[in-house]
Tab-separated table of C-alpha atoms in Angstrom:
chain	number	residue	atom	x	y	z
A	1	MET	CA	0.000	0.000	0.000
A	2	LYS	CA	1.337	3.434	-0.871
A	3	GLU	CA	2.439	5.485	2.112
A	4	LEU	CA	1.462	9.138	1.858
A	5	PRO	CA	2.789	11.964	4.023
A	6	LYS	CA	0.616	12.953	6.983
A	7	ARG	CA	2.563	15.717	8.673
A	8	LYS	CA	4.244	18.103	6.324
A	9	SER	CA	2.460	20.685	4.214
A	10	LEU	CA	3.866	23.331	1.910
A	11	SER	CA	4.179	25.814	4.760
A	12	ASP	CA	6.416	23.346	6.630
A	13	LEU	CA	8.971	23.336	3.828
A	14	PRO	CA	11.932	25.674	3.551
A	15	PRO	CA	11.302	28.653	1.205
A	16	GLU	CA	13.296	27.143	-1.653
A	17	LEU	CA	10.927	24.147	-1.736
A	18	GLN	CA	7.651	26.048	-1.501
A	19	SER	CA	7.670	26.262	-5.267
A	20	SER	CA	9.591	24.129	-7.676
A	21	GLY	CA	10.796	24.313	-11.228
A	22	SER	CA	10.590	22.291	-14.390
A	23	HIS	CA	12.692	22.723	-17.493
A	24	SER	CA	10.867	23.096	-20.780
A	25	LYS	CA	13.193	23.325	-23.764
A	26	GLY	CA	15.913	24.908	-21.663
A	27	VAL	CA	13.621	27.412	-19.946
A	28	ASP	CA	13.234	27.184	-16.175
A	29	VAL	CA	9.550	27.166	-15.261
A	30	THR	CA	8.465	27.575	-11.653
A	31	PHE	CA	5.171	26.119	-10.471
A	32	ARG	CA	3.488	27.343	-7.313
A	33	VAL	CA	0.480	26.436	-5.214
A	34	GLY	CA	-2.714	27.876	-6.709
A	35	GLN	CA	-1.288	27.999	-10.235
A	36	LYS	CA	-3.160	26.539	-13.186
A	37	VAL	CA	-1.040	24.179	-15.265
A	38	VAL	CA	-1.518	21.912	-18.260
A	39	TYR	CA	-1.102	18.167	-17.869
A	40	PRO	CA	-0.731	16.771	-21.431
A	41	ASN	CA	-3.602	14.506	-22.514
A	42	HIS	CA	-5.504	15.395	-19.331
A	43	GLY	CA	-6.174	19.114	-19.641
A	44	VAL	CA	-5.946	21.990	-17.201
A	45	GLY	CA	-5.169	21.328	-13.560
A	46	LEU	CA	-4.643	23.318	-10.389
A	47	VAL	CA	-1.580	22.906	-8.183
A	48	GLU	CA	-3.191	22.321	-4.783
A	49	LYS	CA	-0.057	21.618	-2.802
A	50	ILE	CA	3.618	20.752	-3.113
A	51	GLU	CA	4.953	18.517	-0.390
A	52	PRO	CA	7.346	15.650	0.265
A	53	GLY	CA	5.995	12.132	0.209
A	54	ARG	CA	7.207	8.562	0.349
A	55	ILE	CA	5.995	6.026	-2.208
A	56	ASP	CA	7.528	2.575	-2.652
A	57	GLY	CA	10.190	3.532	-0.127
A	58	VAL	CA	11.361	6.558	-2.107
A	59	GLU	CA	10.941	10.026	-0.628
A	60	GLN	CA	10.750	12.998	-2.953
A	61	LEU	CA	8.781	16.162	-3.636
A	62	TYR	CA	5.297	15.724	-5.122
A	63	PHE	CA	3.000	18.098	-6.951
A	64	HIS	CA	-0.639	17.441	-6.030
A	65	LEU	CA	-2.883	18.440	-8.925
A	66	LYS	CA	-6.637	18.757	-9.198
A	67	LEU	CA	-7.693	18.141	-12.808
A	68	LEU	CA	-10.398	20.709	-13.440
A	69	GLY	CA	-12.179	18.757	-16.163
A	70	ASN	CA	-13.351	15.982	-13.850
A	71	ASN	CA	-12.143	17.080	-10.386
A	72	SER	CA	-9.877	14.032	-10.109
A	73	ARG	CA	-6.545	14.335	-8.347
A	74	VAL	CA	-3.090	13.153	-9.330
A	75	MET	CA	0.358	13.291	-7.777
A	76	VAL	CA	3.343	14.060	-9.989
A	77	PRO	CA	6.873	13.559	-8.620
A	78	LYS	CA	9.155	16.529	-9.170
A	79	ALA	CA	11.595	14.209	-10.935
A	80	ASN	CA	8.904	13.379	-13.521
A	81	LEU	CA	7.800	16.915	-14.421
A	82	ASP	CA	9.787	16.947	-17.646
A	83	LEU	CA	8.743	13.399	-18.483
A	84	VAL	CA	5.005	14.093	-18.240
A	85	GLY	CA	5.382	17.512	-19.857
A	86	LEU	CA	3.688	19.556	-17.142
A	87	ARG	CA	3.676	23.211	-18.191
A	88	PRO	CA	2.039	26.557	-17.377
A	89	LEU	CA	-1.037	27.773	-19.229
A	90	CYS	CA	-0.100	29.363	-22.533
A	91	HIS	CA	-0.236	33.131	-23.058
A	92	HIS	CA	-2.806	35.085	-25.073
A	93	LYS	CA	-0.274	35.438	-27.894
A	94	GLU	CA	0.024	31.655	-28.127
A	95	VAL	CA	-3.761	31.331	-28.275
A	96	ARG	CA	-3.827	33.755	-31.203
A	97	THR	CA	-1.176	31.624	-32.912
A	98	LEU	CA	-3.312	28.563	-32.211
A	99	PHE	CA	-6.279	30.076	-34.031
A	100	ASP	CA	-4.067	31.181	-36.919
A	101	ILE	CA	-3.057	27.525	-37.316
A	102	LEU	CA	-6.618	26.237	-37.028
A	103	GLU	CA	-7.833	28.708	-39.668
A	104	ASP	CA	-5.017	28.634	-42.223
A	105	GLY	CA	-6.318	25.775	-44.374
A	106	ASN	CA	-2.923	24.051	-44.507
A	107	ILE	CA	-3.406	20.403	-43.626
A	108	ASP	CA	-0.716	17.777	-44.059
A	109	THR	CA	-1.814	14.209	-43.452
A	110	TYR	CA	-0.679	10.683	-44.176
A	111	LYS	CA	-2.964	8.752	-46.479
A	112	ASP	CA	-2.438	5.464	-44.670
A	113	TRP	CA	-4.045	5.045	-41.256
A	114	LYS	CA	-0.975	3.764	-39.409
A	115	GLY	CA	1.309	6.587	-40.512
A	116	ARG	CA	-1.312	9.199	-39.739
A	117	TYR	CA	-2.061	7.763	-36.312
A	118	LYS	CA	1.614	7.631	-35.327
A	119	GLN	CA	2.204	11.180	-36.527
A	120	ASN	CA	-0.765	12.465	-34.557
A	121	LEU	CA	0.080	10.430	-31.470
A	122	ASP	CA	3.603	11.863	-31.400
A	123	LYS	CA	2.171	15.384	-31.576
A	124	MET	CA	-0.332	14.712	-28.809
A	125	LYS	CA	2.445	13.488	-26.536
A	126	THR	CA	4.266	16.828	-26.715
A	127	GLY	CA	1.400	18.588	-24.960
A	128	ARG	CA	2.146	21.724	-27.005
A	129	LEU	CA	-0.993	23.593	-27.984
A	130	ILE	CA	0.103	24.151	-31.588
A	131	ASP	CA	0.893	20.452	-32.042
A	132	VAL	CA	-2.507	19.456	-30.681
A	133	ALA	CA	-4.084	22.021	-33.020
A	134	GLU	CA	-2.462	20.271	-35.987
A	135	VAL	CA	-3.902	16.951	-34.801
A	136	LEU	CA	-7.382	18.409	-34.422
A	137	LYS	CA	-7.300	20.040	-37.848
A	138	ASN	CA	-5.867	16.904	-39.453
A	139	LEU	CA	-8.513	14.595	-38.028
A	140	ARG	CA	-11.306	17.051	-38.803
A	141	LEU	CA	-10.327	16.885	-42.472
A	142	VAL	CA	-10.169	13.094	-42.419
A	143	SER	CA	-13.609	12.938	-40.788
A	144	GLN	CA	-15.048	14.929	-43.705
A	145	ARG	CA	-13.868	12.223	-46.103
A	146	LYS	CA	-14.695	9.097	-44.128
A	147	SER	CA	-15.569	7.886	-40.657
A	148	LEU	CA	-12.736	8.004	-38.155
A	149	SER	CA	-11.579	4.766	-36.580
A	150	PHE	CA	-12.451	4.276	-32.916
A	151	ARG	CA	-8.952	5.261	-31.772
A	152	GLU	CA	-8.819	8.301	-34.028
A	153	LYS	CA	-12.255	9.406	-32.868
A	154	LYS	CA	-11.073	9.229	-29.265
A	155	MET	CA	-7.938	11.159	-30.198
A	156	TYR	CA	-10.034	13.817	-31.952
A	157	GLU	CA	-12.254	14.237	-28.896
A	158	ARG	CA	-9.229	14.421	-26.598
A	159	ALA	CA	-7.467	16.985	-28.797
A	160	LYS	CA	-10.579	19.132	-28.990
A	161	TYR	CA	-11.145	19.016	-25.241
A	162	PHE	CA	-7.478	19.772	-24.589
A	163	ILE	CA	-7.662	22.913	-26.744
A	164	VAL	CA	-11.105	24.064	-25.624
A	165	SER	CA	-10.287	23.771	-21.929
A	166	GLU	CA	-7.030	25.714	-22.194
A	167	VAL	CA	-8.512	28.426	-24.412
A	168	ALA	CA	-11.392	28.837	-21.955
A	169	HIS	CA	-9.037	29.315	-19.012
A	170	VAL	CA	-6.643	31.640	-20.844
A	171	ARG	CA	-9.410	33.839	-22.269
A	172	SER	CA	-11.587	33.625	-19.140
A	173	ILE	CA	-14.602	32.417	-21.100
A	174	THR	CA	-16.839	29.371	-20.806
A	175	GLU	CA	-15.909	26.106	-22.469
A	176	ARG	CA	-19.005	26.447	-24.668
A	177	GLU	CA	-17.761	29.810	-25.934
A	178	ALA	CA	-14.275	28.403	-26.472
A	179	GLU	CA	-15.697	25.447	-28.390
A	180	GLU	CA	-17.697	27.781	-30.633
A	181	GLN	CA	-14.515	29.704	-31.443
A	182	VAL	CA	-12.623	26.501	-32.206
A	183	GLU	CA	-15.451	25.199	-34.403
A	184	ALA	CA	-15.581	28.478	-36.328
A	185	ALA	CA	-11.826	28.311	-36.937
A	186	LEU	CA	-12.000	24.703	-38.166
A	187	THR	CA	-14.913	25.505	-40.477
A	188	SER	CA	-12.939	28.422	-41.916
A	189	SER	CA	-9.894	26.203	-42.431
A	190	LEU	CA	-11.844	23.535	-44.311
A	191	ALA	CA	-13.509	26.174	-46.493
A	192	LYS	CA	-10.106	27.642	-47.404
A	193	ARG	CA	-8.778	24.189	-48.249
A	194	GLN	CA	-11.773	23.442	-50.466
A	195	ARG	CA	-11.287	26.700	-52.372
A	196	THR	CA	-7.600	25.929	-52.840
A	197	THR	CA	-8.377	22.403	-54.044
A	198	ARG	CA	-10.976	23.640	-56.546
A	199	ALA	CA	-8.615	26.317	-57.838
A	200	ALA	CA	-5.843	23.750	-58.326
A	201	ALA	CA	-8.210	21.398	-60.150
A	202	ALA	CA	-9.286	24.176	-62.488
A	203	CYS	CA	-5.724	24.858	-63.636
């Protein structure tokens, strides 16, 4: 049975441990209690506490997260922050870039299912908003041509939720409003692609 700490809380730790950092592409990122973060493939979470704990006989610092999509809770060891890709919410500028990508009509996709799935899975694993946007746009195009496989449908739903939830938190809007914005961008992208395809066929 896993042994969890009972005594120490964040306030019991020395100042240097009351927040902790993660390295993302060479940039030191500090997480703190009360901060909203993104847990790749799970959505937006809240850092509820940072405290030492002992699991399987190993004592280390743990980040206790509340996942806001379903109110579940997870513990992430400090040593695994880079591995799981935990990161801060993106900035407004990054959200604007996200919508530029969703709307641009440029969609690159493998024709065969296996290649496409691997490409999209690799992008999902990065947890980067722009990579997930490419997956969403890619699968939306495929779904217009034929039914998605069960796994791709699940990936599409996960990518859409991942984007909608982060956009909602960054822009301080409801998830319904964020979803409407994402849908409008995808519709615009597909329309641009159709115009480009028709123009190329007419040449």
